[in-house]
Amino acid sequence: MQGCTKTFYIFFTQELPLSSIIATYIPTMTVQDVLPTGTYTIRNASTNEYIAVQGPVKVATLVGSRDGSAENTAWVLERVSGHRDKYNIRSFAQNSCVTINSTQKTNGTLAFGREACPWSIRATGYGTHVISPHSDASLYWSLIKNAGNSQTLLTDDRTSAVHWYLHRMSA
């Protein structure tokens, strides 16, 4: 299991001689919160849909897709130097960055631009991650069904719909 480490704790008591030390195995979970820069697919934990870019660069949107092998589902995550959880997210297919405007709030759609916008990507401890604007950790990427299509929006509702599997494709 990824993220699982074996830790042995040794307990000493005053009553026992040193030769009767008790070693106890207690499984612990470590959260791997630093993702290496590379190309990833981003899949929603609730719907199993991949995030895909749809449309030309200036009007592109992020939508759900069942096909995780398509070029438009590949995302380059670039860790911002000096930060543990701060990343720029760029479409591999269009070479444009996922952005928001400074006034964007709940249910705002994500946009694309040439200028990088930092995102916080944090591990949940369950093999998934949450993605938030670095400027507002109370908002999360979420995949919302809309008239038969799925669209990626920002939400403040921290349900399982905001959990994402990140699969590294290459460095």
CSV table of C-alpha atoms in Angstrom, one decimal:
chain,number,residue,atom,x,y,z
A,1,MET,CA,0.0,0.0,0.0
A,2,GLN,CA,1.5,3.3,-1.0
A,3,GLY,CA,2.3,5.7,1.8
A,4,CYS,CA,2.3,2.9,4.4
A,5,THR,CA,5.4,2.5,6.6
A,6,LYS,CA,6.3,0.0,9.2
A,7,THR,CA,7.3,1.5,12.5
A,8,PHE,CA,8.4,-0.4,15.5
A,9,TYR,CA,7.9,1.2,18.9
A,10,ILE,CA,10.0,-0.1,21.8
A,11,PHE,CA,8.5,0.3,25.2
A,12,PHE,CA,10.6,0.3,28.4
A,13,THR,CA,9.3,-0.2,31.8
A,14,GLN,CA,11.0,0.1,35.2
A,15,GLU,CA,9.8,-3.4,36.3
A,16,LEU,CA,11.3,-5.4,33.5
A,17,PRO,CA,15.0,-6.2,33.0
A,18,LEU,CA,16.6,-4.8,29.8
A,19,SER,CA,16.6,-8.3,28.3
A,20,SER,CA,12.8,-8.3,28.1
A,21,ILE,CA,12.3,-5.2,25.9
A,22,ILE,CA,8.9,-5.3,24.2
A,23,ALA,CA,8.8,-4.3,20.5
A,24,THR,CA,5.4,-3.6,19.1
A,25,TYR,CA,4.5,-3.1,15.4
A,26,ILE,CA,2.0,-0.3,14.9
A,27,PRO,CA,1.1,0.5,11.3
A,28,THR,CA,1.3,4.2,10.6
A,29,MET,CA,0.3,6.2,7.6
A,30,THR,CA,2.5,8.8,6.0
A,31,VAL,CA,1.0,11.3,3.6
A,32,GLN,CA,3.2,11.9,0.6
A,33,ASP,CA,2.4,15.5,0.0
A,34,VAL,CA,5.2,16.5,-2.4
A,35,LEU,CA,4.5,15.5,-6.0
A,36,PRO,CA,7.4,15.5,-8.4
A,37,THR,CA,7.1,17.7,-11.5
A,38,GLY,CA,5.8,15.6,-14.4
A,39,THR,CA,2.9,14.7,-16.6
A,40,TYR,CA,-0.2,13.3,-14.8
A,41,THR,CA,-3.8,12.3,-15.4
A,42,ILE,CA,-6.3,13.7,-12.9
A,43,ARG,CA,-9.3,11.4,-12.2
A,44,ASN,CA,-12.2,12.1,-10.0
A,45,ALA,CA,-12.6,9.7,-7.1
A,46,SER,CA,-16.4,9.8,-7.1
A,47,THR,CA,-17.2,9.6,-10.9
A,48,ASN,CA,-14.0,7.9,-12.2
A,49,GLU,CA,-13.9,10.6,-14.9
A,50,TYR,CA,-10.7,12.2,-16.1
A,51,ILE,CA,-10.3,15.9,-16.4
A,52,ALA,CA,-10.0,16.8,-20.0
A,53,VAL,CA,-9.5,20.1,-21.8
A,54,GLN,CA,-12.2,20.8,-24.4
A,55,GLY,CA,-12.3,23.6,-27.0
A,56,PRO,CA,-9.8,26.0,-28.4
A,57,VAL,CA,-7.3,27.7,-26.0
A,58,LYS,CA,-9.1,31.0,-25.5
A,59,VAL,CA,-12.5,29.4,-24.7
A,60,ALA,CA,-11.4,26.0,-23.5
A,61,THR,CA,-13.1,24.4,-20.5
A,62,LEU,CA,-12.3,21.5,-18.2
A,63,VAL,CA,-14.8,18.6,-18.6
A,64,GLY,CA,-15.1,15.0,-17.5
A,65,SER,CA,-14.0,12.2,-19.8
A,66,ARG,CA,-14.1,8.5,-19.5
A,67,ASP,CA,-11.0,8.1,-21.7
A,68,GLY,CA,-7.9,8.6,-19.7
A,69,SER,CA,-5.5,7.8,-22.6
A,70,ALA,CA,-6.5,10.8,-24.7
A,71,GLU,CA,-3.9,13.6,-25.1
A,72,ASN,CA,-6.4,16.1,-23.8
A,73,THR,CA,-6.4,14.4,-20.4
A,74,ALA,CA,-2.6,14.8,-19.8
A,75,TRP,CA,-1.6,17.6,-17.3
A,76,VAL,CA,1.8,18.9,-16.5
A,77,LEU,CA,2.2,19.6,-12.8
A,78,GLU,CA,5.1,21.9,-12.1
A,79,ARG,CA,6.0,22.4,-8.4
A,80,VAL,CA,6.7,26.1,-7.6
A,81,SER,CA,10.2,26.4,-6.2
A,82,GLY,CA,10.3,26.8,-2.4
A,83,HIS,CA,6.8,25.5,-1.8
A,84,ARG,CA,5.7,22.1,-0.7
A,85,ASP,CA,2.1,22.1,-2.1
A,86,LYS,CA,2.1,24.9,-4.7
A,87,TYR,CA,1.9,23.9,-8.4
A,88,ASN,CA,1.2,25.3,-11.8
A,89,ILE,CA,-1.1,23.0,-13.8
A,90,ARG,CA,-0.7,23.1,-17.6
A,91,SER,CA,-2.6,21.3,-20.3
A,92,PHE,CA,-0.1,19.0,-22.2
A,93,ALA,CA,-2.2,19.2,-25.3
A,94,GLN,CA,-2.6,23.0,-25.5
A,95,ASN,CA,0.4,24.2,-23.4
A,96,SER,CA,-1.9,26.6,-21.5
A,97,CYS,CA,-2.3,26.9,-17.8
A,98,VAL,CA,-5.4,26.4,-15.7
A,99,THR,CA,-6.4,29.8,-14.2
A,100,ILE,CA,-9.0,31.6,-12.3
A,101,ASN,CA,-9.7,35.3,-11.9
A,102,SER,CA,-9.2,37.0,-8.6
A,103,THR,CA,-12.9,37.5,-8.0
A,104,GLN,CA,-13.8,33.9,-8.7
A,105,LYS,CA,-15.8,32.2,-6.0
A,106,THR,CA,-18.0,29.1,-5.4
A,107,ASN,CA,-19.3,27.4,-8.6
A,108,GLY,CA,-16.9,29.4,-10.8
A,109,THR,CA,-15.6,27.7,-13.9
A,110,LEU,CA,-11.9,27.2,-14.4
A,111,ALA,CA,-10.3,28.9,-17.4
A,112,PHE,CA,-7.1,28.8,-19.4
A,113,GLY,CA,-4.4,31.3,-20.0
A,114,ARG,CA,-0.7,31.7,-20.9
A,115,GLU,CA,0.1,33.0,-17.4
A,116,ALA,CA,0.6,30.5,-14.7
A,117,CYS,CA,-1.8,30.4,-11.7
A,118,PRO,CA,-0.6,28.6,-8.6
A,119,TRP,CA,-2.7,25.8,-7.2
A,120,SER,CA,-2.4,24.0,-3.8
A,121,ILE,CA,-2.4,20.2,-4.3
A,122,ARG,CA,-2.7,18.4,-0.9
A,123,ALA,CA,-2.8,14.7,-0.1
A,124,THR,CA,-5.9,13.6,1.8
A,125,GLY,CA,-4.3,10.5,3.4
A,126,TYR,CA,-6.6,8.2,1.4
A,127,GLY,CA,-4.6,8.0,-1.8
A,128,THR,CA,-6.4,11.0,-3.2
A,129,HIS,CA,-5.7,14.7,-3.4
A,130,VAL,CA,-7.6,18.0,-3.2
A,131,ILE,CA,-6.8,20.9,-5.5
A,132,SER,CA,-7.5,24.5,-4.4
A,133,PRO,CA,-6.5,27.9,-5.6
A,134,HIS,CA,-3.4,28.8,-3.7
A,135,SER,CA,-5.0,32.1,-2.8
A,136,ASP,CA,-8.2,30.5,-1.3
A,137,ALA,CA,-7.8,27.1,0.4
A,138,SER,CA,-11.6,27.0,1.1
A,139,LEU,CA,-12.4,26.3,-2.5
A,140,TYR,CA,-11.8,23.0,-4.3
A,141,TRP,CA,-11.9,21.5,-7.8
A,142,SER,CA,-15.1,19.5,-8.2
A,143,LEU,CA,-16.7,17.6,-11.1
A,144,ILE,CA,-20.3,18.6,-11.5
A,145,LYS,CA,-22.8,16.9,-13.8
A,146,ASN,CA,-24.6,19.5,-16.0
A,147,ALA,CA,-27.1,18.5,-18.6
A,148,GLY,CA,-25.4,15.1,-19.3
A,149,ASN,CA,-21.9,16.6,-19.3
A,150,SER,CA,-19.5,16.9,-16.4
A,151,GLN,CA,-17.7,20.3,-15.9
A,152,THR,CA,-15.0,21.2,-13.4
A,153,LEU,CA,-16.0,24.0,-11.1
A,154,LEU,CA,-14.7,25.4,-7.8
A,155,THR,CA,-16.8,24.5,-4.8
A,156,ASP,CA,-16.7,25.0,-1.0
A,157,ASP,CA,-18.5,21.7,-0.4
A,158,ARG,CA,-15.8,19.3,0.7
A,159,THR,CA,-17.4,16.1,-0.2
A,160,SER,CA,-15.9,13.1,-2.0
A,161,ALA,CA,-16.6,14.9,-5.3
A,162,VAL,CA,-13.5,17.1,-4.6
A,163,HIS,CA,-11.1,14.1,-4.3
A,164,TRP,CA,-8.8,13.3,-7.2
A,165,TYR,CA,-6.4,10.5,-8.1
A,166,LEU,CA,-3.2,11.8,-9.7
A,167,HIS,CA,-1.4,9.2,-11.9
A,168,ARG,CA,2.1,10.1,-13.0
A,169,MET,CA,2.6,9.3,-16.7
A,170,SER,CA,6.1,10.6,-17.2
A,171,ALA,CA,8.8,13.0,-15.8
